[in-house]
CSV table of C-alpha atoms in Angstrom, one decimal:
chain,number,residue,atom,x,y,z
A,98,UNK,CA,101.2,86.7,96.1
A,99,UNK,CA,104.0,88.1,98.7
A,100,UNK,CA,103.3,86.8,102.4
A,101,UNK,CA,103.8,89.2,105.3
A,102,UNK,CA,103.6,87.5,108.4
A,103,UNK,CA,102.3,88.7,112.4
A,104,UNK,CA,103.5,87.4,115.4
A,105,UNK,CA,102.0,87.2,117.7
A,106,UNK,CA,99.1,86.1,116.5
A,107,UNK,CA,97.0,87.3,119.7
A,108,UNK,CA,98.2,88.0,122.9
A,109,UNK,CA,96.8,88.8,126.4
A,110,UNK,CA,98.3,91.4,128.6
A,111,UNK,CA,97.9,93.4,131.9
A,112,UNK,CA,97.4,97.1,132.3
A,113,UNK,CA,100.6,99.0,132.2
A,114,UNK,CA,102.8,96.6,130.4
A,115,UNK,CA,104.3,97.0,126.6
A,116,UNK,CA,103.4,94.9,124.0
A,117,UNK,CA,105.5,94.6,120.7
A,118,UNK,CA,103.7,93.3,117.3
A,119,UNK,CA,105.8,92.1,115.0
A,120,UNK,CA,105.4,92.3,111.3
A,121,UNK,CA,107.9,90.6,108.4
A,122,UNK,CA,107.7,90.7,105.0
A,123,UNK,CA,108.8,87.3,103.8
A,124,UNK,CA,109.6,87.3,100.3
A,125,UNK,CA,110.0,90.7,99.2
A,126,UNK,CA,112.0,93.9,100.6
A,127,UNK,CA,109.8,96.8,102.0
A,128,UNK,CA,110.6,100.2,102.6
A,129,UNK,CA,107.3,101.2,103.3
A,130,UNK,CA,104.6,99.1,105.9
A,131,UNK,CA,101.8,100.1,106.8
A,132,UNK,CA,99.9,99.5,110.5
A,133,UNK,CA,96.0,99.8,110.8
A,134,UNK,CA,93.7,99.1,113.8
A,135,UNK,CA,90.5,97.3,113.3
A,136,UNK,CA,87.5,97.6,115.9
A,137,UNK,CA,85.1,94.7,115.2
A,138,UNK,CA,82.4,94.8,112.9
A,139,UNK,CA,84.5,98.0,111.9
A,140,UNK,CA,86.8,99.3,108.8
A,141,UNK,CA,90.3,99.4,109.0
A,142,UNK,CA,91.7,103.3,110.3
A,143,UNK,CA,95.3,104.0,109.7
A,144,UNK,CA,97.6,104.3,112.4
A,145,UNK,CA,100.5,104.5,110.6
A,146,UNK,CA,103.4,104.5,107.7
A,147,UNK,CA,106.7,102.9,109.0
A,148,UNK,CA,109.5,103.6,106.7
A,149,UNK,CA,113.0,101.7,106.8
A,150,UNK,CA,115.5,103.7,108.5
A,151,UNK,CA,113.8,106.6,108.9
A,152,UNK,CA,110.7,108.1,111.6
A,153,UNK,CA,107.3,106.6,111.4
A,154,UNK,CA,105.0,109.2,110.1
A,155,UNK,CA,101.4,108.8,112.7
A,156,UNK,CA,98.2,109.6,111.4
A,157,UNK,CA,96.2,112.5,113.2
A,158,UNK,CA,94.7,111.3,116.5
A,159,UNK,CA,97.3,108.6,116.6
A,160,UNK,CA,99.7,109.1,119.8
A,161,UNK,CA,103.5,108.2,118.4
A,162,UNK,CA,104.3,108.1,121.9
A,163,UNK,CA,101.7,105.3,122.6
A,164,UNK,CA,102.2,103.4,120.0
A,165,UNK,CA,106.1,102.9,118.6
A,166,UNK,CA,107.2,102.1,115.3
A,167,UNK,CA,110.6,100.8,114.2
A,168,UNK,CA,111.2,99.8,110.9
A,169,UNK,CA,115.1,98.5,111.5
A,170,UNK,CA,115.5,96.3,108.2
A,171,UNK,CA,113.3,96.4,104.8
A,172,UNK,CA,111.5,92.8,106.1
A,173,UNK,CA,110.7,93.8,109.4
A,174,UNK,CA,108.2,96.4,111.2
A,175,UNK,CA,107.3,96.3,114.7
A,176,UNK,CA,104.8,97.9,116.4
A,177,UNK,CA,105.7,98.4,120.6
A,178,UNK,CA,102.0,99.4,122.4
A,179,UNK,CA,103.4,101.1,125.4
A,180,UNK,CA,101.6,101.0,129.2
A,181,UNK,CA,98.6,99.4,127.2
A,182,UNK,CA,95.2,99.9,128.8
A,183,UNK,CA,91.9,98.3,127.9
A,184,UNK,CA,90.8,101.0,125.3
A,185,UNK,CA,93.9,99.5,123.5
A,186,UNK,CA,92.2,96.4,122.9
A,187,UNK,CA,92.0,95.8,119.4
A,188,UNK,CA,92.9,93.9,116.2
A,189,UNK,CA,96.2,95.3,114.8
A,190,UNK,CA,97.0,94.6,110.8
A,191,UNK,CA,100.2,95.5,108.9
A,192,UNK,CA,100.4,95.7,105.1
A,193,UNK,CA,104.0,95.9,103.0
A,194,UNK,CA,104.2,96.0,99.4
A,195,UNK,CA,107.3,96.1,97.0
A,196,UNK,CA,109.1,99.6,96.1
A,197,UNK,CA,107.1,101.7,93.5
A,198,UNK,CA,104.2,99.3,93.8
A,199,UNK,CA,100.3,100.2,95.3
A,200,UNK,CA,99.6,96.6,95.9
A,201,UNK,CA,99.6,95.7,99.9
A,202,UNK,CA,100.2,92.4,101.6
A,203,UNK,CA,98.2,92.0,104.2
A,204,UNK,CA,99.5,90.1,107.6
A,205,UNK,CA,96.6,88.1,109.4
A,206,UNK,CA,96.5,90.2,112.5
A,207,UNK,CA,97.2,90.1,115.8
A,208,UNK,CA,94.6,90.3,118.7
A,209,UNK,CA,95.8,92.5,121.6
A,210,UNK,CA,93.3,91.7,124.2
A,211,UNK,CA,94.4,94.2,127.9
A,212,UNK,CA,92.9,92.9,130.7
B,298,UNK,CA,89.8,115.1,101.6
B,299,UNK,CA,89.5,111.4,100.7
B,300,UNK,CA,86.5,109.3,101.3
B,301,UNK,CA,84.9,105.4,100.4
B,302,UNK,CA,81.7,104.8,101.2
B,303,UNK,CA,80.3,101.1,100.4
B,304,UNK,CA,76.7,100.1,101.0
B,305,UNK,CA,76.0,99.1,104.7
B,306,UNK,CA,75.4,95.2,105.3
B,307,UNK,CA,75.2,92.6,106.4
B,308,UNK,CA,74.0,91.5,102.7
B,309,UNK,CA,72.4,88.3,103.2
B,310,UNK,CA,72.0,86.0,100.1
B,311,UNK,CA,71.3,82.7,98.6
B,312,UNK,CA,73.7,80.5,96.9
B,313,UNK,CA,73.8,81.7,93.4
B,314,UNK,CA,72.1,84.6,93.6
B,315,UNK,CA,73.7,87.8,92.0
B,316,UNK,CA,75.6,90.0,94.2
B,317,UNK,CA,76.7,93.5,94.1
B,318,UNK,CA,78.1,96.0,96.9
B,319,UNK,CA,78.3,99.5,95.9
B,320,UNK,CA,81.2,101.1,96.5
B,321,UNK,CA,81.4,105.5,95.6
B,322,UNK,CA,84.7,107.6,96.4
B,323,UNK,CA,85.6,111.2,96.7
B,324,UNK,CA,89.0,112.0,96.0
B,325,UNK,CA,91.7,114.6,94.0
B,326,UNK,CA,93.4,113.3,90.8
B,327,UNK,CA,93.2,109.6,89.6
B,328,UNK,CA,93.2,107.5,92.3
B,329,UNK,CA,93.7,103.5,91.8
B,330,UNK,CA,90.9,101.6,93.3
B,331,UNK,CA,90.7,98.0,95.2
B,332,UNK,CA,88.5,95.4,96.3
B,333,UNK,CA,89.7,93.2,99.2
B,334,UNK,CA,88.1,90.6,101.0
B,335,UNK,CA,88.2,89.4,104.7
B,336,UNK,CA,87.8,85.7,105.4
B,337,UNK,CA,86.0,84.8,109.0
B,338,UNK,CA,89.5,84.3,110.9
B,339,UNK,CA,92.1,85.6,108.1
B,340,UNK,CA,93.5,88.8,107.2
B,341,UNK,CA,92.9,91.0,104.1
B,342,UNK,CA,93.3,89.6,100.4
B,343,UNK,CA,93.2,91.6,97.5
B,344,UNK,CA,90.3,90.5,95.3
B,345,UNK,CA,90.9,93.0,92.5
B,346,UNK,CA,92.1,96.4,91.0
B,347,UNK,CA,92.0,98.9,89.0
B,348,UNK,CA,94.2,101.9,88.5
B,349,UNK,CA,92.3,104.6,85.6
B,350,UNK,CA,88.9,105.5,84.3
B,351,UNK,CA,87.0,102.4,82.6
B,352,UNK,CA,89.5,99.6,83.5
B,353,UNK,CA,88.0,96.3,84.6
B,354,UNK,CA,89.4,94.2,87.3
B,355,UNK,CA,88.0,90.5,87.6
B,356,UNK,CA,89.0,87.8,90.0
B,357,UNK,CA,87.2,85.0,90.6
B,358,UNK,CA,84.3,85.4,89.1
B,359,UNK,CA,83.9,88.9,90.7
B,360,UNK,CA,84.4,92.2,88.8
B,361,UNK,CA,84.3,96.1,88.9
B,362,UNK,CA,84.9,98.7,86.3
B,363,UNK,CA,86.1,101.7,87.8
B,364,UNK,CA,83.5,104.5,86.7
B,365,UNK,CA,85.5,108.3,86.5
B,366,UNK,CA,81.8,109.9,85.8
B,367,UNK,CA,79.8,108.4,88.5
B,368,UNK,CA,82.9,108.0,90.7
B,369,UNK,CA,82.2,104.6,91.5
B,370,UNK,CA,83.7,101.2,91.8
B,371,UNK,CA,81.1,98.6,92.0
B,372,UNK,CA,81.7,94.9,92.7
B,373,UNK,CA,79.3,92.2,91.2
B,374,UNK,CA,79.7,88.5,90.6
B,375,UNK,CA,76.8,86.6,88.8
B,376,UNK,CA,76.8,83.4,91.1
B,377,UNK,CA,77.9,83.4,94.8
B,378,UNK,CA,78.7,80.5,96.9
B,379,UNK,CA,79.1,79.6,100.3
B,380,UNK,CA,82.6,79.8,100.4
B,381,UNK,CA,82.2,83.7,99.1
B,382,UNK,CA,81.0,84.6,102.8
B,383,UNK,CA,83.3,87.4,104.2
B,384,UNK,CA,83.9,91.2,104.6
B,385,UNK,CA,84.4,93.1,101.4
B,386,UNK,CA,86.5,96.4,101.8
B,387,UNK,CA,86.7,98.8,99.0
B,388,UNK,CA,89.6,100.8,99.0
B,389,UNK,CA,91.4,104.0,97.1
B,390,UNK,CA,95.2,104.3,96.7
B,391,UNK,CA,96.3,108.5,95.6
B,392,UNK,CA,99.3,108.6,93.9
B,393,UNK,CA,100.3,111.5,95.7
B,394,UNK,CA,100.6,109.9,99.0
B,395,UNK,CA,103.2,107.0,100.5
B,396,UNK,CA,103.3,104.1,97.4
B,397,UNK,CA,100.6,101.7,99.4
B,398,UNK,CA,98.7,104.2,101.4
B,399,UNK,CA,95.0,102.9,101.4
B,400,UNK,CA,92.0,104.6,102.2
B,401,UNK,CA,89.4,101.9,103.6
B,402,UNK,CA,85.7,102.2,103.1
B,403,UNK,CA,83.6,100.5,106.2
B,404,UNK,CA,83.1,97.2,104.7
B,405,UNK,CA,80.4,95.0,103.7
B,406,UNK,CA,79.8,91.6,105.5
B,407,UNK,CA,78.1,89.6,102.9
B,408,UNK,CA,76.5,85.8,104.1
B,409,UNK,CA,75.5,83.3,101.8
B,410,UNK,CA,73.4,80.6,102.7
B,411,UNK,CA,72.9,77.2,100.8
């Protein structure tokens, strides 16, 4: 199957500061990603669509100021947790699947961890 | 609105003993239905699909037949192993939203002991 990729892979931050997740399709071109937040032990909730060129559209509840999307090229996604706080601790997934298709990639994750 | 509901785990079995997780949904026109799978330490795989009324998808010795009466999606497999430890997430795709939206149930965490 296609690979979509994370990086980082988990990362550790301070109160306040941004974090940016990125998140690459590797082998195939997506217009559409998707970004989803896992709590453990927990499903996956949507956060959000990111769509090439265009304005991420955020899920209800999800603050677009808190959490921005870019989508700059059809391989690349990346998700920019602004002034992060604890409560932002979580494990952050983004999916991608080829035009016209409803098959997602999955990426492997990233742990944000806000100390 | 949309909704998945799978059977709450942890499902605790012996290897090769028959498994199933039970998986209903509630949702407007003919959605397309998936079972992925979450590896201790990996991220989400699709196991299987199915995309209209009494389709079968199989994958590894697992399989689900999605059910339009009963609105259902079960997944069995006859024989698990070890190695078949991990989350199971069913899922629902409309065709009326973004090509790839999912709509997650909660997950069942199934451990199989030798």
């Amino acid at each position: 199957g296609a690979v979509v990729s994370q990086h980082p892979s988990w990362v550790i931050c301070k109160s306040g500061t941004s974090v940016k997740i990125e998140c690459r399709s590797l082998d195939f071109q997506a217009t559409t990603m998707f970004w989803y937040r896992q709590f453990p032990k927990q499903s996956l909730m949507l956060m959000a669509t990111s769509n090439e060129g265009s304005k991420a559209t955020y899920e209800q509840g999800v603050e677009k100021d808190k959490f921005l999307i870019n989508h700059a090229s059809l391989t690349l996604s990346t998700l920019t947790v602004t002034s992060a706080h604890p409560e932002d601790s979580s494990f952050y997934i983004c999916s991608g699947g080829g035009y016209g298709s409803n098959e997602q990639f999955f990426g492997p994750g990233t742990r944000l961890t806000v100390l | 609105g949309n909704s998945v509901t799978q059977m709450e785990g942890p499902v605790t079995l012996s290897e090769e003993a028959f498994l199933t997780i039970n998986c209903t949904y509630t949702a407007t026109g003919y959605p397309s239905l998936f079972w992925y799978v979450q590896y201790p330490g990996e991220g989400l795989q699709l196991l299987l699909k199915a995309t209209k009324a009494d389709d079968k998808g199989s994958n590894k010795g697992f399989e689900a037949t999605y059910r339009k009466e009963t609105t259902s999606f079960h997944l069995e497999k006859g024989s698990v192993q070890v190695s078949d430890s991990a989350v199971y997430f069913c899922a629902l795709s409309r065709s009326t939203d973004s090509w790839g939206k999912l709509q997650f149930g909660a997950g069942t965490q199934v451990v199989v002991t030798p």
